[in-house]
Short mmCIF file of C-alpha atoms in Angstrom, two decimals:
data_model
loop_
_atom_site.label_atom_id
_atom_site.label_comp_id
_atom_site.label_asym_id
_atom_site.label_seq_id
_atom_site.Cartn_x
_atom_site.Cartn_y
_atom_site.Cartn_z
CA MET C 2 -0.04 -0.63 -0.02
CA LYS C 3 1.10 3.38 -0.35
CA ASN C 4 1.85 5.61 2.27
CA ASN C 5 0.41 8.61 0.82
CA VAL C 6 -3.25 8.80 -0.24
CA PRO C 7 -2.89 10.75 -4.31
CA ARG C 8 -5.14 12.66 -4.84
CA SER C 9 -7.87 12.04 -7.31
CA GLY C 10 -7.67 12.86 -11.42
CA GLY C 11 -9.45 13.55 -13.47
CA ALA C 12 -13.04 16.54 -13.66
CA LYS C 13 -14.98 16.56 -10.98
CA SER C 14 -18.53 15.21 -11.95
CA LYS C 15 -21.06 17.08 -11.64
CA GLN C 16 -22.88 16.34 -8.97
CA LEU C 17 -19.44 17.24 -7.20
CA THR C 18 -19.24 20.91 -7.32
CA ALA C 19 -16.74 22.48 -5.91
CA TYR C 20 -18.67 24.23 -3.99
CA SER C 21 -20.41 21.06 -2.57
CA LEU C 22 -17.05 19.99 -1.56
CA GLU C 23 -15.59 23.03 -0.54
CA THR C 24 -18.99 23.60 2.15
CA GLN C 25 -19.21 19.65 2.32
CA THR C 26 -14.93 19.82 3.81
CA GLU C 27 -15.30 23.13 6.61
CA SER C 28 -18.55 21.48 8.14
CA ALA C 29 -16.69 18.34 8.16
CA ILE C 30 -13.81 20.29 10.06
CA ASP C 31 -14.95 21.47 12.08
CA LEU C 32 -17.75 19.06 13.02
CA LEU C 33 -14.36 16.66 14.12
CA LYS C 34 -12.78 20.07 15.77
CA ARG C 35 -15.96 19.71 17.98
CA LEU C 36 -15.26 15.96 18.70
CA ILE C 37 -12.30 16.16 19.55
CA ALA C 38 -12.44 19.16 22.37
CA THR C 39 -15.29 16.79 23.73
CA PRO C 40 -13.80 13.40 25.49
CA SER C 41 -15.44 10.28 24.21
CA LEU C 42 -13.41 7.86 25.35
CA SER C 43 -16.00 4.22 25.12
CA ARG C 44 -19.03 3.47 27.44
CA GLU C 45 -18.56 7.87 27.95
CA GLU C 46 -19.79 8.99 24.59
CA ASP C 47 -23.45 10.44 25.39
CA ARG C 48 -21.28 13.82 25.04
CA THR C 49 -20.32 13.67 20.82
CA ALA C 50 -23.37 11.96 20.81
CA GLN C 51 -25.13 14.87 21.76
CA ILE C 52 -22.72 16.92 19.70
CA ILE C 53 -23.72 15.08 16.42
CA GLU C 54 -27.52 15.19 17.26
CA GLN C 55 -26.90 18.78 17.21
CA PHE C 56 -25.48 18.90 13.83
CA PHE C 57 -27.65 16.81 11.94
CA ARG C 58 -30.73 19.34 14.01
CA GLN C 59 -29.63 21.69 12.54
CA ARG C 60 -29.95 20.84 9.26
CA SER C 61 -32.81 19.88 9.17
CA ILE C 62 -32.46 15.34 8.96
CA PRO C 63 -34.32 13.41 11.09
CA TYR C 64 -32.59 11.20 12.79
CA LYS C 65 -32.39 8.79 16.15
CA ARG C 66 -30.26 7.84 19.35
CA THR C 67 -29.97 4.56 21.40
CA LYS C 68 -27.93 4.51 24.32
CA ASN C 69 -24.90 6.72 22.91
CA ASN C 70 -25.34 5.63 18.71
CA VAL C 71 -27.11 8.80 16.70
CA TRP C 72 -28.29 7.24 13.04
CA THR C 73 -30.75 8.68 9.93
CA HIS C 74 -31.16 8.13 7.06
CA ASN C 75 -31.38 9.86 3.42
CA ARG C 76 -34.22 12.40 3.26
CA PHE C 77 -36.36 10.01 0.29
CA PHE C 78 -36.50 6.98 2.23
CA ASP C 79 -37.89 3.96 -0.35
CA PRO C 80 -38.15 0.51 1.92
CA ALA C 81 -38.20 -1.44 -1.75
CA LYS C 82 -35.10 -0.41 -2.50
CA PRO C 83 -31.63 -2.01 -0.31
CA THR C 84 -29.96 0.00 1.81
CA LEU C 85 -25.99 0.95 2.01
CA LEU C 86 -25.10 1.53 5.67
CA LEU C 87 -22.54 4.15 6.16
CA ASN C 88 -20.93 3.49 10.60
CA SER C 89 -18.07 4.65 11.57
CA HIS C 90 -17.82 5.35 15.18
CA HIS C 91 -16.69 8.70 17.62
CA ASP C 92 -15.40 6.93 20.74
CA THR C 93 -11.66 7.03 21.35
CA VAL C 94 -8.46 4.39 23.25
CA LYS C 95 -7.02 6.92 26.65
CA PRO C 96 -4.54 8.99 25.33
CA ASN C 97 -0.81 7.48 26.15
CA ALA C 98 0.91 9.03 28.97
CA SER C 99 3.35 9.66 26.04
CA TRP C 100 1.52 12.63 24.13
CA THR C 101 3.05 16.28 23.63
CA LEU C 102 0.18 18.33 22.66
CA ASP C 103 -3.14 18.41 25.08
CA PRO C 104 -5.57 15.77 23.64
CA PHE C 105 -8.21 17.53 23.98
CA GLN C 106 -7.43 20.32 21.94
CA PRO C 107 -7.75 20.43 18.42
CA ILE C 108 -5.07 21.75 17.12
CA GLU C 109 -4.39 22.94 13.22
CA ARG C 110 -0.72 22.94 12.26
CA GLU C 111 1.35 22.54 8.84
CA GLY C 112 -2.20 21.49 6.81
CA LYS C 113 -2.63 18.83 10.24
CA LEU C 114 -5.48 18.18 12.54
CA TYR C 115 -4.20 17.00 15.68
CA GLY C 116 -6.07 15.08 18.57
CA LEU C 117 -7.52 12.19 19.87
CA GLY C 118 -9.54 10.69 17.55
CA SER C 119 -8.62 12.44 14.67
CA ASN C 120 -7.03 9.69 12.70
CA ASP C 121 -9.17 6.76 14.51
CA ALA C 122 -11.76 7.50 13.76
CA GLY C 123 -12.86 10.68 13.74
CA GLY C 124 -11.79 11.51 9.98
CA CYS C 125 -13.39 8.74 8.52
CA LEU C 126 -16.47 9.72 10.34
CA VAL C 127 -17.02 12.80 9.28
CA SER C 128 -16.27 12.21 5.73
CA LEU C 129 -18.24 10.22 5.64
CA ILE C 130 -21.33 12.18 7.11
CA GLY C 131 -20.39 15.16 4.54
CA THR C 132 -21.13 12.10 2.22
CA PHE C 133 -24.44 11.69 4.13
CA CYS C 134 -25.71 15.06 3.28
CA HIS C 135 -24.69 15.54 -0.27
CA PHE C 136 -26.43 12.82 -1.08
CA TYR C 137 -29.34 13.32 1.69
CA ASP C 138 -32.66 15.14 -0.67
CA LYS C 139 -31.53 13.56 -3.68
CA LYS C 140 -34.31 11.84 -5.18
CA ASP C 141 -34.19 8.22 -7.20
CA LEU C 142 -30.74 6.45 -6.07
CA ALA C 143 -30.51 3.30 -6.61
CA TYR C 144 -29.80 2.38 -2.54
CA ASN C 145 -31.02 4.25 0.25
CA ILE C 146 -28.51 5.21 2.89
CA VAL C 147 -28.38 4.75 6.94
CA MET C 148 -25.93 7.04 8.51
CA ALA C 149 -24.43 5.36 11.84
CA ALA C 150 -22.35 7.67 14.38
CA THR C 151 -21.72 4.09 17.12
CA ALA C 152 -19.30 3.85 20.54
CA GLU C 153 -17.82 1.26 22.02
CA GLU C 154 -16.26 0.37 18.50
CA GLU C 155 -12.58 0.48 20.60
CA ILE C 156 -13.68 -2.22 23.26
CA SER C 157 -15.55 -4.44 21.21
CA GLY C 158 -18.72 -3.35 23.54
CA ARG C 159 -22.41 -4.61 22.96
CA GLU C 160 -24.15 -1.21 23.26
CA GLY C 161 -22.72 0.71 19.93
CA LEU C 162 -23.27 -0.94 16.19
CA GLU C 163 -23.78 -4.32 17.23
CA LEU C 164 -27.10 -2.87 19.76
CA ILE C 165 -28.97 -0.86 16.86
CA LEU C 166 -29.22 -3.91 14.27
CA PRO C 167 -31.71 -4.33 14.97
CA GLU C 168 -33.55 -1.51 14.77
CA LEU C 169 -32.22 -0.41 10.89
CA PRO C 170 -33.58 -1.77 7.91
CA PRO C 171 -32.00 -5.15 6.53
CA ILE C 172 -28.54 -3.37 5.16
CA ASP C 173 -27.73 -5.09 1.67
CA PHE C 174 -23.35 -3.89 2.25
CA ALA C 175 -21.98 -2.11 4.22
CA ILE C 176 -18.68 0.93 3.93
CA VAL C 177 -17.15 0.76 7.34
CA GLY C 178 -14.79 4.07 8.04
CA GLU C 179 -11.63 3.28 9.28
CA PRO C 180 -8.66 4.79 8.90
CA THR C 181 -7.48 3.06 5.70
CA GLN C 182 -6.17 6.30 3.38
CA MET C 183 -8.63 5.59 0.93
CA HIS C 184 -7.80 2.14 -0.24
CA LEU C 185 -10.11 -1.19 -0.31
CA ALA C 186 -10.25 -3.50 2.94
CA VAL C 187 -11.70 -6.06 1.26
CA ALA C 188 -10.73 -8.70 4.06
CA GLU C 189 -11.34 -8.48 7.09
CA LYS C 190 -9.70 -10.94 9.96
CA GLY C 191 -11.40 -12.44 12.42
CA LEU C 192 -10.92 -12.64 16.76
CA LEU C 193 -11.59 -15.50 18.34
CA VAL C 194 -9.76 -15.97 22.60
CA LEU C 195 -10.15 -19.61 23.42
CA ASP C 196 -9.31 -20.45 27.25
CA CYS C 197 -7.95 -23.99 27.54
CA THR C 198 -7.87 -26.31 30.63
CA ALA C 199 -5.97 -29.32 30.37
CA LYS C 200 -6.01 -32.05 33.24
CA GLY C 201 -3.79 -33.56 34.49
CA LYS C 202 -3.83 -35.08 38.79
CA SER C 203 -1.50 -34.08 40.91
CA GLY C 204 1.79 -35.51 43.36
CA HIS C 205 5.37 -35.00 44.39
CA ALA C 206 8.22 -34.51 42.88
CA ALA C 207 9.76 -36.89 44.42
CA ARG C 208 8.90 -39.55 42.84
CA ASP C 209 6.77 -41.57 40.42
CA GLU C 210 3.25 -39.56 40.94
CA GLY C 211 0.18 -37.39 39.30
CA ASP C 212 -0.36 -36.58 35.90
CA ASN C 213 1.69 -33.87 35.09
CA ALA C 214 -1.37 -31.68 33.38
CA ILE C 215 1.93 -29.00 31.73
CA TYR C 216 2.82 -32.25 29.74
CA TYR C 217 -0.72 -32.32 28.02
CA ALA C 218 -0.54 -28.83 26.98
CA ILE C 219 2.17 -28.72 25.46
CA LYS C 220 0.88 -31.80 23.48
CA ASP C 221 -2.22 -29.36 22.69
CA ILE C 222 -0.49 -26.50 21.93
CA GLU C 223 2.23 -27.95 19.62
CA TRP C 224 -0.67 -30.02 18.21
CA LEU C 225 -2.17 -26.28 17.70
CA THR C 226 1.33 -24.57 16.21
CA SER C 227 0.70 -27.01 13.42
CA ASN C 228 -0.63 -25.33 10.57
CA PRO C 229 -4.07 -27.08 11.39
CA PHE C 230 -6.07 -24.84 9.22
CA PRO C 231 -4.12 -25.50 6.31
CA LYS C 232 -6.97 -23.16 3.68
CA VAL C 233 -5.58 -20.46 2.80
CA SER C 234 -7.51 -16.22 2.04
CA PRO C 235 -6.57 -14.81 -0.95
CA THR C 236 -6.66 -11.59 0.37
CA LEU C 237 -6.27 -12.47 4.28
CA GLY C 238 -3.30 -15.00 3.92
CA PRO C 239 -3.20 -17.90 6.71
CA VAL C 240 -5.01 -18.68 10.05
CA LYS C 241 -2.67 -17.82 12.61
CA LEU C 242 -2.56 -19.02 15.65
CA SER C 243 -0.83 -17.79 18.72
CA VAL C 244 -0.54 -19.21 22.40
CA THR C 245 -0.13 -16.30 24.46
CA ILE C 246 -0.92 -16.63 27.72
CA ILE C 247 0.50 -20.18 29.53
CA ASN C 248 -0.73 -20.69 33.86
CA ALA C 249 0.66 -23.68 35.63
CA GLY C 250 2.00 -24.94 39.34
CA SER C 251 2.39 -23.97 42.45
CA GLN C 252 4.97 -24.73 44.66
CA HIS C 253 8.41 -26.78 42.35
CA ASN C 254 7.64 -30.33 43.98
CA VAL C 255 4.21 -30.69 43.28
CA VAL C 256 3.16 -32.24 39.22
CA PRO C 257 0.20 -29.63 38.90
CA ASP C 258 -2.87 -31.10 38.12
CA THR C 259 -4.12 -28.04 36.12
CA CYS C 260 -2.07 -26.37 32.75
CA THR C 261 -4.31 -22.98 31.39
CA PHE C 262 -3.35 -21.33 28.19
CA THR C 263 -5.15 -19.21 26.05
CA VAL C 264 -4.97 -18.86 22.30
CA ASP C 265 -5.37 -15.52 20.15
CA VAL C 266 -6.99 -16.74 16.91
CA ARG C 267 -7.01 -14.45 14.07
CA ALA C 268 -10.03 -15.84 11.74
CA THR C 269 -10.53 -15.25 8.06
CA GLU C 270 -13.63 -15.97 5.62
CA GLN C 271 -12.26 -19.36 5.35
CA TYR C 272 -13.36 -20.46 8.19
CA THR C 273 -16.76 -19.77 10.41
CA LEU C 274 -15.43 -19.20 13.72
CA GLU C 275 -17.86 -22.21 15.13
CA GLU C 276 -16.02 -24.19 12.39
CA ILE C 277 -12.44 -23.86 14.20
CA ILE C 278 -13.36 -24.36 17.97
CA GLU C 279 -15.04 -27.64 17.12
CA THR C 280 -11.98 -28.58 14.85
CA ILE C 281 -9.58 -27.80 17.82
CA ARG C 282 -12.23 -29.41 20.12
CA LYS C 283 -11.92 -32.81 18.19
CA ASN C 284 -8.16 -32.81 18.60
CA ILE C 285 -6.82 -31.45 21.11
CA ARG C 286 -6.81 -33.51 24.89
CA SER C 287 -7.16 -29.50 27.09
CA THR C 288 -11.34 -27.92 27.18
CA VAL C 289 -11.44 -25.01 25.28
CA GLN C 290 -13.89 -22.41 25.64
CA PRO C 291 -14.31 -19.42 23.35
CA ARG C 292 -15.12 -16.38 24.93
CA SER C 293 -16.75 -15.12 22.34
CA ILE C 294 -17.69 -15.44 18.86
CA ARG C 295 -19.16 -12.60 18.03
CA LEU C 296 -16.45 -10.94 15.91
CA LYS C 297 -16.21 -12.81 12.46
CA PRO C 298 -14.18 -12.84 9.67
CA SER C 299 -15.75 -10.32 6.84
CA SER C 300 -15.01 -9.47 3.08
CA ILE C 301 -17.31 -7.95 0.54
CA PRO C 302 -16.86 -9.95 -3.39
CA LEU C 303 -14.18 -8.39 -5.17
CA ASP C 304 -16.35 -8.23 -8.46
CA HIS C 305 -19.16 -6.03 -5.90
CA PRO C 306 -19.73 -2.37 -6.98
CA ILE C 307 -18.68 -0.60 -5.00
CA VAL C 308 -15.17 -2.53 -4.83
CA LEU C 309 -14.98 -2.49 -8.95
CA ALA C 310 -16.10 2.13 -8.41
CA GLY C 311 -13.01 1.82 -6.08
CA ILE C 312 -10.61 0.05 -7.71
CA ALA C 313 -11.83 3.07 -11.17
CA LEU C 314 -10.73 5.31 -9.04
CA LYS C 315 -7.27 3.96 -8.84
CA ARG C 316 -8.10 2.48 -4.74
CA GLU C 317 -6.00 -0.65 -3.51
CA THR C 318 -7.56 -3.46 -2.96
CA TYR C 319 -5.91 -5.34 0.28
CA GLY C 320 -6.89 -7.70 3.44
CA SER C 321 -6.75 -5.89 6.71
CA PRO C 322 -5.39 -8.36 10.16
CA THR C 323 -7.67 -5.77 12.82
CA THR C 324 -10.59 -5.63 13.41
CA SER C 325 -13.11 -3.66 14.05
CA ASP C 326 -17.35 -3.42 14.18
CA GLN C 327 -17.10 -5.29 10.44
CA ALA C 328 -17.15 -7.88 12.55
CA LEU C 329 -20.48 -7.77 13.28
CA LEU C 330 -22.29 -7.60 10.49
CA ASP C 331 -23.47 -10.64 8.74
CA CYS C 332 -23.53 -8.04 5.20
CA PRO C 333 -20.70 -8.05 2.48
CA SER C 334 -19.12 -4.72 3.86
CA LEU C 335 -15.75 -2.59 2.73
CA LYS C 336 -13.16 -0.90 5.31
CA CYS C 337 -12.43 2.28 3.89
CA GLY C 338 -11.76 6.57 5.56
CA PRO C 339 -8.66 8.96 4.99
CA GLY C 340 -6.26 8.85 7.66
CA HIS C 341 -3.47 6.69 8.27
CA SER C 342 -3.92 3.04 10.38
CA GLU C 343 -0.41 3.28 11.47
CA ARG C 344 -1.11 6.12 13.09
CA SER C 345 -4.22 5.68 15.46
CA HIS C 346 -3.32 4.80 19.47
CA THR C 347 -0.67 6.39 19.13
CA ALA C 348 0.50 10.06 21.00
CA ASP C 349 0.25 13.15 19.68
CA GLU C 350 -2.48 11.47 16.77
CA PHE C 351 -3.12 13.53 13.69
CA ILE C 352 -4.69 13.24 10.28
CA TYR C 353 -3.89 15.52 7.39
CA LEU C 354 -6.99 18.12 6.50
CA ARG C 355 -6.44 17.47 2.77
CA GLU C 356 -7.49 14.54 4.13
CA ILE C 357 -10.56 14.83 5.03
CA GLU C 358 -11.69 16.51 1.92
CA GLN C 359 -10.28 13.73 -0.47
CA GLY C 360 -11.66 11.21 1.45
CA ILE C 361 -15.53 12.93 1.37
CA GLU C 362 -14.07 13.19 -2.59
CA LEU C 363 -13.46 9.39 -3.32
CA TYR C 364 -16.82 8.30 -0.41
CA ILE C 365 -19.09 10.79 -2.86
CA ARG C 366 -17.78 9.88 -6.51
CA MET C 367 -17.65 5.81 -5.68
CA LEU C 368 -21.15 6.13 -4.36
CA GLU C 369 -21.94 8.11 -7.39
CA GLN C 370 -21.37 5.50 -9.66
CA ILE C 371 -24.11 3.12 -8.13
CA LEU C 372 -26.70 4.90 -6.83
#
């Protein structure tokens, strides 16, 4: 992937005038500054939700809110038409100790806007909102558009996008705003965390007693690291299993009867999470308990119209190893947004102002080809 987002080539479409792009960009940047200035750590997003509500009210756009999630749909919503979801989150991680700037003070400097959440995922959120506003009152769109600004993404919480999905109309496909330099993450790995327990029998270490649970755990771990899932995703590569925690024993002279270990599984679309769990349970002695099966791998066909629209604008396709709210969706979904993922969760986080303008322009030009 390129390190910088190139300017999109060619003249703007008739629908996307220089005036409308400039207006939406200025509005988006102003909104982002207000969001940065308002702390919105996960589960504490009530005030940024109010700011987003105010944004829609000022434009006479009806909206709904559940907990700290705010969503709306285009003016001429037609239940007979398919529906596109535009989604990004307004919660942030906690600022780390290495910040040299005030993380809640939006600062413009040398074409950058600094502030917590500016890159992940404030720039994406305001660019998608600007895009939604561009299409809001257009008639005869081929798709309905739902815009959802959601909470708790950074902690994979249950009171974010997952909470409101039952309230939304059926979604045919989605664009999830995360910083990708406006390239196209056409697949995303799912996350499965397994807590495993090997059982043996305690005994005195000085005598030939007991049944050492550590030895059983070692055999199971050897199997887990033997490439037990051979199917390889064309975009995400193989399923990746990593044993990240192991605990056993209480003192040096007692053979341990229990050994626990944790497995971090990064799944691809080649296997369901349920298939992975079942295969592991059939092949190891230890008990296997998944913490959750919510964070599924996701993908969108390479010949989907929105992907083809992005490719036509010289956007690159790739598979993402990180998780997002895509994992909660059961429809084809594309992860795409302004900003750079390497800036996420870093000290003195920033987004280039030009990236927001380019994000709105590219979102609109992609959607014009299908709407």
